[in-house]
mmCIF file of C-alpha atoms and ligand atoms in Angstrom:
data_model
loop_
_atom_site.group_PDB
_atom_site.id
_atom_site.type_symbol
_atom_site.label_atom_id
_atom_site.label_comp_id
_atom_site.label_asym_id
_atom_site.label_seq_id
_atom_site.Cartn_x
_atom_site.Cartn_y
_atom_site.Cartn_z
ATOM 1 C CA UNK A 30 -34.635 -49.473 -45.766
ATOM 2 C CA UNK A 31 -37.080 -48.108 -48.865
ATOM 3 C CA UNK A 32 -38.191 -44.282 -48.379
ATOM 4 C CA UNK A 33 -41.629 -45.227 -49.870
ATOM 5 C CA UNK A 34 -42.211 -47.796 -47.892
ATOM 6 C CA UNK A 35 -44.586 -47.393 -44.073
ATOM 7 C CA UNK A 36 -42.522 -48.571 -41.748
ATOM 8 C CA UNK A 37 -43.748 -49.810 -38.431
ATOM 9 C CA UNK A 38 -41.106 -49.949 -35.465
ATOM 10 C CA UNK A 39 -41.257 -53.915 -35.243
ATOM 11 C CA UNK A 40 -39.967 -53.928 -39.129
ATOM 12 C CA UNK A 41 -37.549 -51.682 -38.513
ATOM 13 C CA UNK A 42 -36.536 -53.229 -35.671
ATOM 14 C CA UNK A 43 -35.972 -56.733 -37.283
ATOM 15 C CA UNK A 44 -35.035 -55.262 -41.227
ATOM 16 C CA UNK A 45 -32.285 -53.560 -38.617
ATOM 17 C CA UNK A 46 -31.268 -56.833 -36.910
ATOM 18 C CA UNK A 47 -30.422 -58.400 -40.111
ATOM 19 C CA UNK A 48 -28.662 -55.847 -41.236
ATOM 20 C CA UNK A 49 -26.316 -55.564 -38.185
ATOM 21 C CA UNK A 50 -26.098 -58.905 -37.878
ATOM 22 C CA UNK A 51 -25.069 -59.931 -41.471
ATOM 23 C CA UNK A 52 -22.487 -57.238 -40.711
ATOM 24 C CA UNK A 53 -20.996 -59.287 -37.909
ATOM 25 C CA UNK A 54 -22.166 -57.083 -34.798
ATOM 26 C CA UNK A 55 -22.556 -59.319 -31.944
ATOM 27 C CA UNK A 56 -26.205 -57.375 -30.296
ATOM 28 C CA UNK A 57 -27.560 -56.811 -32.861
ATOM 29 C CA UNK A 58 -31.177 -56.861 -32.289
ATOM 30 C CA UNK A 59 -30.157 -55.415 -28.941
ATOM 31 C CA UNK A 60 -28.568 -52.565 -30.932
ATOM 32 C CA UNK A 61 -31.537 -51.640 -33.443
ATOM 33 C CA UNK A 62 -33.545 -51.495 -30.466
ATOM 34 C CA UNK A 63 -31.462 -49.062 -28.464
ATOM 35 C CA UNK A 64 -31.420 -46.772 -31.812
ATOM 36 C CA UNK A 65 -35.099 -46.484 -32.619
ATOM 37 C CA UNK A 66 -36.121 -46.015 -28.760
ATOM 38 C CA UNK A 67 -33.151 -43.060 -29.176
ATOM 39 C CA UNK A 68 -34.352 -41.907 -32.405
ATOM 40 C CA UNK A 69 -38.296 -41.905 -31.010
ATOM 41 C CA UNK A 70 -36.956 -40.385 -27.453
ATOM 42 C CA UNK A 71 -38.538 -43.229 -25.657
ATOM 43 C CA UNK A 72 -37.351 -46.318 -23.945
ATOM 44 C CA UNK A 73 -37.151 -49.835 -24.644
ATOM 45 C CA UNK A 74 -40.414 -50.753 -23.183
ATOM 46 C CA UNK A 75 -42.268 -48.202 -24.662
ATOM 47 C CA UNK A 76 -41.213 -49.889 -28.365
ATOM 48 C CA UNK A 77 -42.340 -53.384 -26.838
ATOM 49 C CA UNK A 78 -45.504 -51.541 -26.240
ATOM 50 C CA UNK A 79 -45.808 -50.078 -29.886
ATOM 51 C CA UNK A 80 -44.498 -52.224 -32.302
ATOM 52 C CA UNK A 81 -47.263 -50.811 -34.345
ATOM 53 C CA UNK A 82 -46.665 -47.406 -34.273
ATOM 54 C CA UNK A 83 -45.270 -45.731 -37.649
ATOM 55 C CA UNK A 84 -42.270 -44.342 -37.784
ATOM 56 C CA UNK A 85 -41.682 -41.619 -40.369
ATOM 57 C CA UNK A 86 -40.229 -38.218 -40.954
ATOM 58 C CA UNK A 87 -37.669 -36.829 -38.884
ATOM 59 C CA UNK A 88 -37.474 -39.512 -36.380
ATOM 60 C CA UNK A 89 -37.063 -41.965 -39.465
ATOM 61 C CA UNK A 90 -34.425 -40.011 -40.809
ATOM 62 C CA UNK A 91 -33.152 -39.399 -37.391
ATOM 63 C CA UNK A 92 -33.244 -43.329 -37.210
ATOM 64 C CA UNK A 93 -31.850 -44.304 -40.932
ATOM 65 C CA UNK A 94 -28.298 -41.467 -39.682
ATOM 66 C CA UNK A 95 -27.759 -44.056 -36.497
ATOM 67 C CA UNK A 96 -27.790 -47.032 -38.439
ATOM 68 C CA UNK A 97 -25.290 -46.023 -40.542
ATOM 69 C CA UNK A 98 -23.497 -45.119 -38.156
ATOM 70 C CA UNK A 99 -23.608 -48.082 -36.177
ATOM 71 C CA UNK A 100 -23.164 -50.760 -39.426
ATOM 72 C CA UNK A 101 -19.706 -48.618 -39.289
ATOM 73 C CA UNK A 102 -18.958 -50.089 -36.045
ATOM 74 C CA UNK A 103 -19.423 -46.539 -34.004
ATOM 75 C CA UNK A 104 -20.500 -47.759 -30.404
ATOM 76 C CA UNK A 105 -24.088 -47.621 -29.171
ATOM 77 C CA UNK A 106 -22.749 -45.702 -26.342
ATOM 78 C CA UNK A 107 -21.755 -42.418 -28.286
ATOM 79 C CA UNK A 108 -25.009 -42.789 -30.725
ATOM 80 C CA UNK A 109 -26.934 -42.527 -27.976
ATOM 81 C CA UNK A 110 -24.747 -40.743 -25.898
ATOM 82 C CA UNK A 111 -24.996 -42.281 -22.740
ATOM 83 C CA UNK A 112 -23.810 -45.139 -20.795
ATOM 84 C CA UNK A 113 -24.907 -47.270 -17.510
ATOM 85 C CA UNK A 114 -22.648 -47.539 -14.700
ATOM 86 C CA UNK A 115 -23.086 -48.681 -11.272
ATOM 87 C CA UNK A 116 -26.800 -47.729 -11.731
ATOM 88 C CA UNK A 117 -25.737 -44.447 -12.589
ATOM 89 C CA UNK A 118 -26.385 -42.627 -16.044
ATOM 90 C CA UNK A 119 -23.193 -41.231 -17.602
ATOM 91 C CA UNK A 120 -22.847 -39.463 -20.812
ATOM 92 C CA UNK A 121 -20.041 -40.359 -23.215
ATOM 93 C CA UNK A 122 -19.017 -39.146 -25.917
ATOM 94 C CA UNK A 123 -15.464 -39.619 -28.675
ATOM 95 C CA UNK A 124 -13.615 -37.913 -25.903
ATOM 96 C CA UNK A 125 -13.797 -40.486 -23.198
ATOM 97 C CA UNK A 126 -13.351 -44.109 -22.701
ATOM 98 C CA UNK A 127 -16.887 -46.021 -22.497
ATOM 99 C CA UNK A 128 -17.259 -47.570 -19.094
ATOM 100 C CA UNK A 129 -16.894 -51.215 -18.945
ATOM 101 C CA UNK A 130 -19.325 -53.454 -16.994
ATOM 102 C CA UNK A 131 -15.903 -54.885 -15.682
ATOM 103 C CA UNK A 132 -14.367 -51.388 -14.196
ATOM 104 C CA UNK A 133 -17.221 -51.954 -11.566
ATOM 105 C CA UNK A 134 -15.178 -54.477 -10.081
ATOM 106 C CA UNK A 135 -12.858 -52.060 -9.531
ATOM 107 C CA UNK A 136 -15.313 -49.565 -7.742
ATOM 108 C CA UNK A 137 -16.940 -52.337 -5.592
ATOM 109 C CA UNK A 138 -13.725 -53.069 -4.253
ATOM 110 C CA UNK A 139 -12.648 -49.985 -2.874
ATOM 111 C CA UNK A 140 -16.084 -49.253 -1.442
ATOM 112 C CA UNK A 141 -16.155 -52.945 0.437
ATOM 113 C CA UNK A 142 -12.675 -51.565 1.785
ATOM 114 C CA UNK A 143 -13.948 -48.019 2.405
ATOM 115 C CA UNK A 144 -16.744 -49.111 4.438
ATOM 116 C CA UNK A 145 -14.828 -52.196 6.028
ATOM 117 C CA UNK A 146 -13.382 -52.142 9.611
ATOM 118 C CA UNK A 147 -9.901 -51.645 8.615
ATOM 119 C CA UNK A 148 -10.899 -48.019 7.089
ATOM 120 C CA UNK A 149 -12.762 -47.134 10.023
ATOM 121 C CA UNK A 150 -9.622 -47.664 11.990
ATOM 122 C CA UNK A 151 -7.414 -45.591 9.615
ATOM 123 C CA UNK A 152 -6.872 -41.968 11.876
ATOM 124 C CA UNK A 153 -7.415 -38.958 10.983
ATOM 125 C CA UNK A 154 -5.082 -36.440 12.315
ATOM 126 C CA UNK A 155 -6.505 -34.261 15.053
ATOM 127 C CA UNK A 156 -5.334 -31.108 12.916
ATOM 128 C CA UNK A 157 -7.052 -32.073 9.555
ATOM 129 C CA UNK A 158 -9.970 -29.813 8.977
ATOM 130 C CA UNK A 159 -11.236 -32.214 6.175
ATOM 131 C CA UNK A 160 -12.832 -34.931 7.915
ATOM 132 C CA UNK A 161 -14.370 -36.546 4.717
ATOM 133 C CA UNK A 162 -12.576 -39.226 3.679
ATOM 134 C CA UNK A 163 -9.811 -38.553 0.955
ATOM 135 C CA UNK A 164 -10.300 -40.518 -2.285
ATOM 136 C CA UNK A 165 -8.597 -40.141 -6.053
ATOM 137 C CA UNK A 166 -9.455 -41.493 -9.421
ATOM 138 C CA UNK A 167 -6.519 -40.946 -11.753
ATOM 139 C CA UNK A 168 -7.660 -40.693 -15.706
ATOM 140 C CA UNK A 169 -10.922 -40.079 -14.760
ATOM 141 C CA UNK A 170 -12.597 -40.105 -17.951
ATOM 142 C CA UNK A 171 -16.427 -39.894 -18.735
ATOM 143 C CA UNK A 172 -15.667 -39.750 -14.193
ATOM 144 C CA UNK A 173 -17.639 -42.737 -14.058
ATOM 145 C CA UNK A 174 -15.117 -44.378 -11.144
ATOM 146 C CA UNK A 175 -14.967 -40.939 -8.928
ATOM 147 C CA UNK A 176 -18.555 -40.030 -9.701
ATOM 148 C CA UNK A 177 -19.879 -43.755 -8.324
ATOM 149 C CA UNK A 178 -17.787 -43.603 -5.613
ATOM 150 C CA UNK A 179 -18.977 -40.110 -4.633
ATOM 151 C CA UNK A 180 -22.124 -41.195 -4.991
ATOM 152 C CA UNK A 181 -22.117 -44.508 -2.923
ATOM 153 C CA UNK A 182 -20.421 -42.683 -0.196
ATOM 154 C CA UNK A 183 -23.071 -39.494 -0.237
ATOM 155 C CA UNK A 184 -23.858 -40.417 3.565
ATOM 156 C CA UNK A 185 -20.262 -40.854 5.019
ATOM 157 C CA UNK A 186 -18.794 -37.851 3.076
ATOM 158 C CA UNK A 187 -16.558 -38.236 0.416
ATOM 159 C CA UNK A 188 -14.218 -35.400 -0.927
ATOM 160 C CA UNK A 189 -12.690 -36.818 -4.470
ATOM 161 C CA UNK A 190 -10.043 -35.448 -6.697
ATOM 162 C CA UNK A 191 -10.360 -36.809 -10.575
ATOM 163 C CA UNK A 192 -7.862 -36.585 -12.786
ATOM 164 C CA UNK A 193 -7.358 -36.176 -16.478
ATOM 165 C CA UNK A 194 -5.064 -35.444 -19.022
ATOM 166 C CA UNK A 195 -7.980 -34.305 -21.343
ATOM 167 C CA UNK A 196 -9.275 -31.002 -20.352
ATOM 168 C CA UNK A 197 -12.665 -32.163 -22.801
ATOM 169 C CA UNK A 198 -12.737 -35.440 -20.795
ATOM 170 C CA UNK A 199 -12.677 -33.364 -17.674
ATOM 171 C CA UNK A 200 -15.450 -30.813 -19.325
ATOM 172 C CA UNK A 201 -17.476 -34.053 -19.502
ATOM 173 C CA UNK A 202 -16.873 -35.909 -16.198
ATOM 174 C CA UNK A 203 -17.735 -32.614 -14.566
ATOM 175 C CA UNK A 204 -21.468 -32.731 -16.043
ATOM 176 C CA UNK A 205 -21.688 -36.469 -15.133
ATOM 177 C CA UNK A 206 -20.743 -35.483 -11.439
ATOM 178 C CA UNK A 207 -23.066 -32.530 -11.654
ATOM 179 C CA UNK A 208 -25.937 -34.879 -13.215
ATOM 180 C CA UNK A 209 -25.388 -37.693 -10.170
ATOM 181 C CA UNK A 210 -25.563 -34.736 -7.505
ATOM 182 C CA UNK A 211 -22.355 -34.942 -6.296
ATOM 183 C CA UNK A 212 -20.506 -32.087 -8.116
ATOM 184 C CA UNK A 213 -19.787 -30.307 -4.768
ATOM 185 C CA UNK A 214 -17.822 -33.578 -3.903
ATOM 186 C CA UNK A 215 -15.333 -33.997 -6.550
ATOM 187 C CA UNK A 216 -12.451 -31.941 -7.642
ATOM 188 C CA UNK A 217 -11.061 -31.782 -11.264
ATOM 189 C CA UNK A 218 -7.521 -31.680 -11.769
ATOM 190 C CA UNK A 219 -6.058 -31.547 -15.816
ATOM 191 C CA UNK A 220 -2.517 -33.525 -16.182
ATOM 192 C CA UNK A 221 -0.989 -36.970 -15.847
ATOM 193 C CA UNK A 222 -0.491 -39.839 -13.184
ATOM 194 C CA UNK A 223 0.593 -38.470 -9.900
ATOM 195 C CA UNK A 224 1.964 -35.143 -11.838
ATOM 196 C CA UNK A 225 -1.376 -33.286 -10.055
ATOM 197 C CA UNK A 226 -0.930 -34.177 -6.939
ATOM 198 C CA UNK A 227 0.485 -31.645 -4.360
ATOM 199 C CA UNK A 228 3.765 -32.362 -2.150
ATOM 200 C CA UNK A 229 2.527 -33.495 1.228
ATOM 201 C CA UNK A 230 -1.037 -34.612 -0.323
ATOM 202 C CA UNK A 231 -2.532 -37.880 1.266
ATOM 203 C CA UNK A 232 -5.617 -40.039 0.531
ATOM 204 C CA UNK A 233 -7.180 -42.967 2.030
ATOM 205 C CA UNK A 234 -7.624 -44.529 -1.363
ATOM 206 C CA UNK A 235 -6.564 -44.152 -4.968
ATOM 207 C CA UNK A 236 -7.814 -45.862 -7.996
ATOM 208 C CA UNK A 237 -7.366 -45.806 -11.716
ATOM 209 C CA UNK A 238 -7.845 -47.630 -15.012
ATOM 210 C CA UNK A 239 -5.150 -46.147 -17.120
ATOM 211 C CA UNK A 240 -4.924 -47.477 -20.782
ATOM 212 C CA UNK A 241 -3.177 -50.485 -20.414
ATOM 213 C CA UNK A 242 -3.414 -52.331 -23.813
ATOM 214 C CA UNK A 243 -0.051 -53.021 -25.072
ATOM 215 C CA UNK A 244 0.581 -50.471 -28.438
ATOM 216 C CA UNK A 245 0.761 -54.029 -31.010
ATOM 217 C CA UNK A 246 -2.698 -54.879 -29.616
ATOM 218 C CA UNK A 247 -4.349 -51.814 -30.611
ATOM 219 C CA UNK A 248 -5.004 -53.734 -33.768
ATOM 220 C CA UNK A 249 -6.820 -56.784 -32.581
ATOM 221 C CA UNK A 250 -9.590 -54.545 -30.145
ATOM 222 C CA UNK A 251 -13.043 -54.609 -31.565
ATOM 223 C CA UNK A 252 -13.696 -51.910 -34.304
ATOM 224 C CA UNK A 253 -15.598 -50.230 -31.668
ATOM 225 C CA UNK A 254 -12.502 -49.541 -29.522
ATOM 226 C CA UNK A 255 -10.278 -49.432 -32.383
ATOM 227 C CA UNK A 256 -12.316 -47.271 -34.623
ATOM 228 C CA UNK A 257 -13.548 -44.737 -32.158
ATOM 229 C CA UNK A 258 -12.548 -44.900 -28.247
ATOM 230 C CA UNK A 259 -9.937 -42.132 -27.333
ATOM 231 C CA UNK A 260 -6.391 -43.684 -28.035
ATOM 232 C CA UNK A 261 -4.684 -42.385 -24.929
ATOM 233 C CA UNK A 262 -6.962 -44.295 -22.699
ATOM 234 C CA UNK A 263 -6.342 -47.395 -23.662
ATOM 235 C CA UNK A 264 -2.772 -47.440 -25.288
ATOM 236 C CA UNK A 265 -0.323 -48.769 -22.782
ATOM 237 C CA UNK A 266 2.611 -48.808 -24.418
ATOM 238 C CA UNK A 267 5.082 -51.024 -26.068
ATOM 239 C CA UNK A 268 4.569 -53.603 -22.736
ATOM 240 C CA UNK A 269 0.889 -51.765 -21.603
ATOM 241 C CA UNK A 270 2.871 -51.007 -17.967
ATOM 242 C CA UNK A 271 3.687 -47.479 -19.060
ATOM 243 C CA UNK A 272 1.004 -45.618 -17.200
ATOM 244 C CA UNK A 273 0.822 -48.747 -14.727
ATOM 245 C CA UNK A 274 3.992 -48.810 -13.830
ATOM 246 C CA UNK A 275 4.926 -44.968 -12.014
ATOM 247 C CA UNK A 276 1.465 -45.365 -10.936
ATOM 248 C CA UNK A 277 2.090 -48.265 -8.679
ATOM 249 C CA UNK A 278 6.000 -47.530 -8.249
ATOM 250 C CA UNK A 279 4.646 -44.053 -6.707
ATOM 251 C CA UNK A 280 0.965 -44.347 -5.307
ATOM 252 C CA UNK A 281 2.239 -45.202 -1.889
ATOM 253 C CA UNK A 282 3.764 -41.920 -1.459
ATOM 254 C CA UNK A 283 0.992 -40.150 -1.421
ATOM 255 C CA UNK A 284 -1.494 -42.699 0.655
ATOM 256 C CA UNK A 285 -2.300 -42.378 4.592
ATOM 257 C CA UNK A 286 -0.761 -45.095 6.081
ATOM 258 C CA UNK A 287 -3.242 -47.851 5.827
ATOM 259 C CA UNK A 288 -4.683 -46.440 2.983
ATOM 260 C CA UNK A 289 -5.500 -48.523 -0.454
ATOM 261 C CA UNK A 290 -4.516 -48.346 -3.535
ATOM 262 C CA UNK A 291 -6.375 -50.277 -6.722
ATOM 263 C CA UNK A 292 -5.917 -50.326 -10.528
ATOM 264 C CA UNK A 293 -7.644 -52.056 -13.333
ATOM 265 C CA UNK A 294 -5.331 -54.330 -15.247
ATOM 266 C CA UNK A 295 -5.783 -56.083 -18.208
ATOM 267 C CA UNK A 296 -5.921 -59.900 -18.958
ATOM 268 C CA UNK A 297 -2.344 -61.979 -17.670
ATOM 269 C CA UNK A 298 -0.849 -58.578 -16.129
ATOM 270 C CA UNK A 299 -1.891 -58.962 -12.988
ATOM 271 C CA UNK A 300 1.353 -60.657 -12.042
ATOM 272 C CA UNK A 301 3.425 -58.105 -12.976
ATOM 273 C CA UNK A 302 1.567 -55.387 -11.818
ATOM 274 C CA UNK A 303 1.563 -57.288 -8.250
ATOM 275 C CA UNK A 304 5.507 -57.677 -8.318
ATOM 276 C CA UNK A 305 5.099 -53.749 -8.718
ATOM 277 C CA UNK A 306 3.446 -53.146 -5.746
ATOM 278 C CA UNK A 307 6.266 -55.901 -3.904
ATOM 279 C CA UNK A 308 8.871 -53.486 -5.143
ATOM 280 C CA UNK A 309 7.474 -50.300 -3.704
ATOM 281 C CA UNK A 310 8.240 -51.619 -0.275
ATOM 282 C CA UNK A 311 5.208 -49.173 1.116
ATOM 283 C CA UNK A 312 2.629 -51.607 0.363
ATOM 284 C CA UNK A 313 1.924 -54.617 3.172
ATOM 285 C CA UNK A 314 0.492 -56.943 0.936
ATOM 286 C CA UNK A 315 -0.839 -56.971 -2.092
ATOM 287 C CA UNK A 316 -3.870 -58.702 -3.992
ATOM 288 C CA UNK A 317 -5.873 -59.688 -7.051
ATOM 289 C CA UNK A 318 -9.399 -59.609 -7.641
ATOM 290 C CA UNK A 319 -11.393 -60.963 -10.432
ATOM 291 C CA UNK A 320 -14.339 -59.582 -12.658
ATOM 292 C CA UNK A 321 -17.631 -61.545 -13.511
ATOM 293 C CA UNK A 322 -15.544 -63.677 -16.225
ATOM 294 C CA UNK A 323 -13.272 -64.292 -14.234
ATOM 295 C CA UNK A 324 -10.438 -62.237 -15.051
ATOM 296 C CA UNK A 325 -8.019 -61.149 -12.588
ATOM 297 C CA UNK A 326 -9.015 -57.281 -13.374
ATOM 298 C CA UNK A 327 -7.571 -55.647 -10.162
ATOM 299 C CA UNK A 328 -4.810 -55.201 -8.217
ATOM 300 C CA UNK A 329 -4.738 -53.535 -4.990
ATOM 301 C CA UNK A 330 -2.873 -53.560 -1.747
ATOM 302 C CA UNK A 331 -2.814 -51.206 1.528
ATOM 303 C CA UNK A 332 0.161 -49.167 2.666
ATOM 304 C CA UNK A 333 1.694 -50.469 5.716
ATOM 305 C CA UNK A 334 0.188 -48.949 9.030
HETATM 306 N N1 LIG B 260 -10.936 -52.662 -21.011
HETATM 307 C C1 LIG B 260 -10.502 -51.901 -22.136
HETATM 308 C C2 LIG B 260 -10.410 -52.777 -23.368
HETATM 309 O O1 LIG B 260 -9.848 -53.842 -23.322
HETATM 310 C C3 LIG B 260 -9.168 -51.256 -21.869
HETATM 311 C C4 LIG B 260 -9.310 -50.152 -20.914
HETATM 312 C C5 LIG B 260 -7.989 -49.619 -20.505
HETATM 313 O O2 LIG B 260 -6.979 -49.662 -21.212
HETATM 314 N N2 LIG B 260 -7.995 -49.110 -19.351
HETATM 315 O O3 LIG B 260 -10.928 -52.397 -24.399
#
């Protein structure tokens, strides 16, 4: 990219393309787009509007610093700093996990339960005070999971508690919640798994997608992941059940009967993770559910009544 050289926002965008692309990024057009709208504080359709317009000085040089960055693999998400999730703008930065078009499985799930029939008939004692219902995300993140949920569920009332074991990823889930208008609905908790909950604590639902990769296949995740996306929420340990496993062993214990429980799982655990729930003896049955490729993503099941 000369310095002397006028550059118009349709050459940058394709001298940008090539350059990703020969570099083996997979959107890479996509990408260069995303940068310069970032760099020119616009939005994609204002660049398809003004292809023309001339791109120089500090938005150039703005511009040149995210390229570089991104031909080093760093994910669109933190250049930009923000990420779409269930229609809902989320910022993201090195401290959380990006959120994954497949994670909203996981959230559509739990609201098609929290809405469904069987929720409605799940009681609420006569002597709780808290009549919204009772939800938990555990390793919360950017909050992307409690923060949609909160969201979706604005009208019923939704009281959330969302967990991390990353007081920064906390700091930032916090502003997300605050952002989507539902900051007065979520509580933040700092520590790990079930650790934060209190004796005697029940919810109607609990959710998570703990790091689940197995430790050996750190290695083979894109450079994005593997370069720059917070280690302890993806590394699952030597078999990737490590923060699975005394999730599902000990969710039940802490779910209203009839409540629901659902975690994200990665590709060919599902099986395992469903013999989990088996052992815990609370659950009544437990299922799968797949993403949009076709993945079996989720596991959940429902305490026994
Ligand atoms: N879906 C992520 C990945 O494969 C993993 C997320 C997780 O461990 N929860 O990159």
């Amino acid at each position: 990219m000369s310095a002397q050289k006028t550059w118009r926002a349709l050459e940058l965008i394709e001298w940008t393309a090539g350059y990703f692309e020969r570099a083996g990024i997979p959107t890479a057009r996509l990408d260069a787009e995303l940068l310069l709208a970032h760099a020119l504080n616009q939005n994609r359709m204002w660049l398809y509007l003004n292809y023309e317009y001339v791109v120089s000085g500090q938005p150039l040089d703005a511009y040149r610093e995210l390229v570089r960055r991104r031909h080093a693999r760093e994910p669109v998400a933190y250049l930009t700093g923000r990420r779409e999730f269930m229609s809902l703008s989320f910022e993201v930065n090195r401290g959380t996990l990006i959120p994954r078009p497949e994670t909203e499985t996981l959230v559509e799930l739990a609201l098609d339960w929290l809405r469904s029939e069987e929720r409605e008939c799940l009681k609420v004692a006569e002597n709780e005070t808290d009549q919204r219902v009772q939800l938990a995300d555990i390793g919360c993140g950017s909050g992307a999971i409690g923060v949609a949920l909160a969201y979706a569920l604005q009208d019923n009332g939704a009281a959330v508690v969302s967990t991390d074991i990353s007081e920064a990823a906390l700091e930032t889930a916090r502003r997300n919640a605050e952002s989507a208008g539902v900051g007065g609905s979520i509580e933040f908790r700092l520590g790990d798994g079930l650790s934060v909950f209190h004796a005697g604590e029940r919810f109607d639902a609990v959710v998570s997608n703990p790091p689940y990769v197995r430790t050996a296949d750190l290695e083979r995740l894109p450079p994005e992941s593997r370069l720059y996306e917070p280690r302890e929420a993806l590394d699952g340990g030597a078999d990737g059940f490590a923060a699975l496993r005394p999730l599902i062993s000990g969710v039940g214990g802490f779910l209203k009967p009839g409540g629901f429980a659902a975690f994200e799982v990665g590709e060919g655990q599902a099986e395992q993770a469903l013999a989990l729930f088996e052992t815990s003896k609370l659950f009544e049955s437990a299922e799968t559910a797949l993403d949009m490729s076709g993945i079996e993503r989720v596991v959940y099941g429902r305490r026994r009544g």
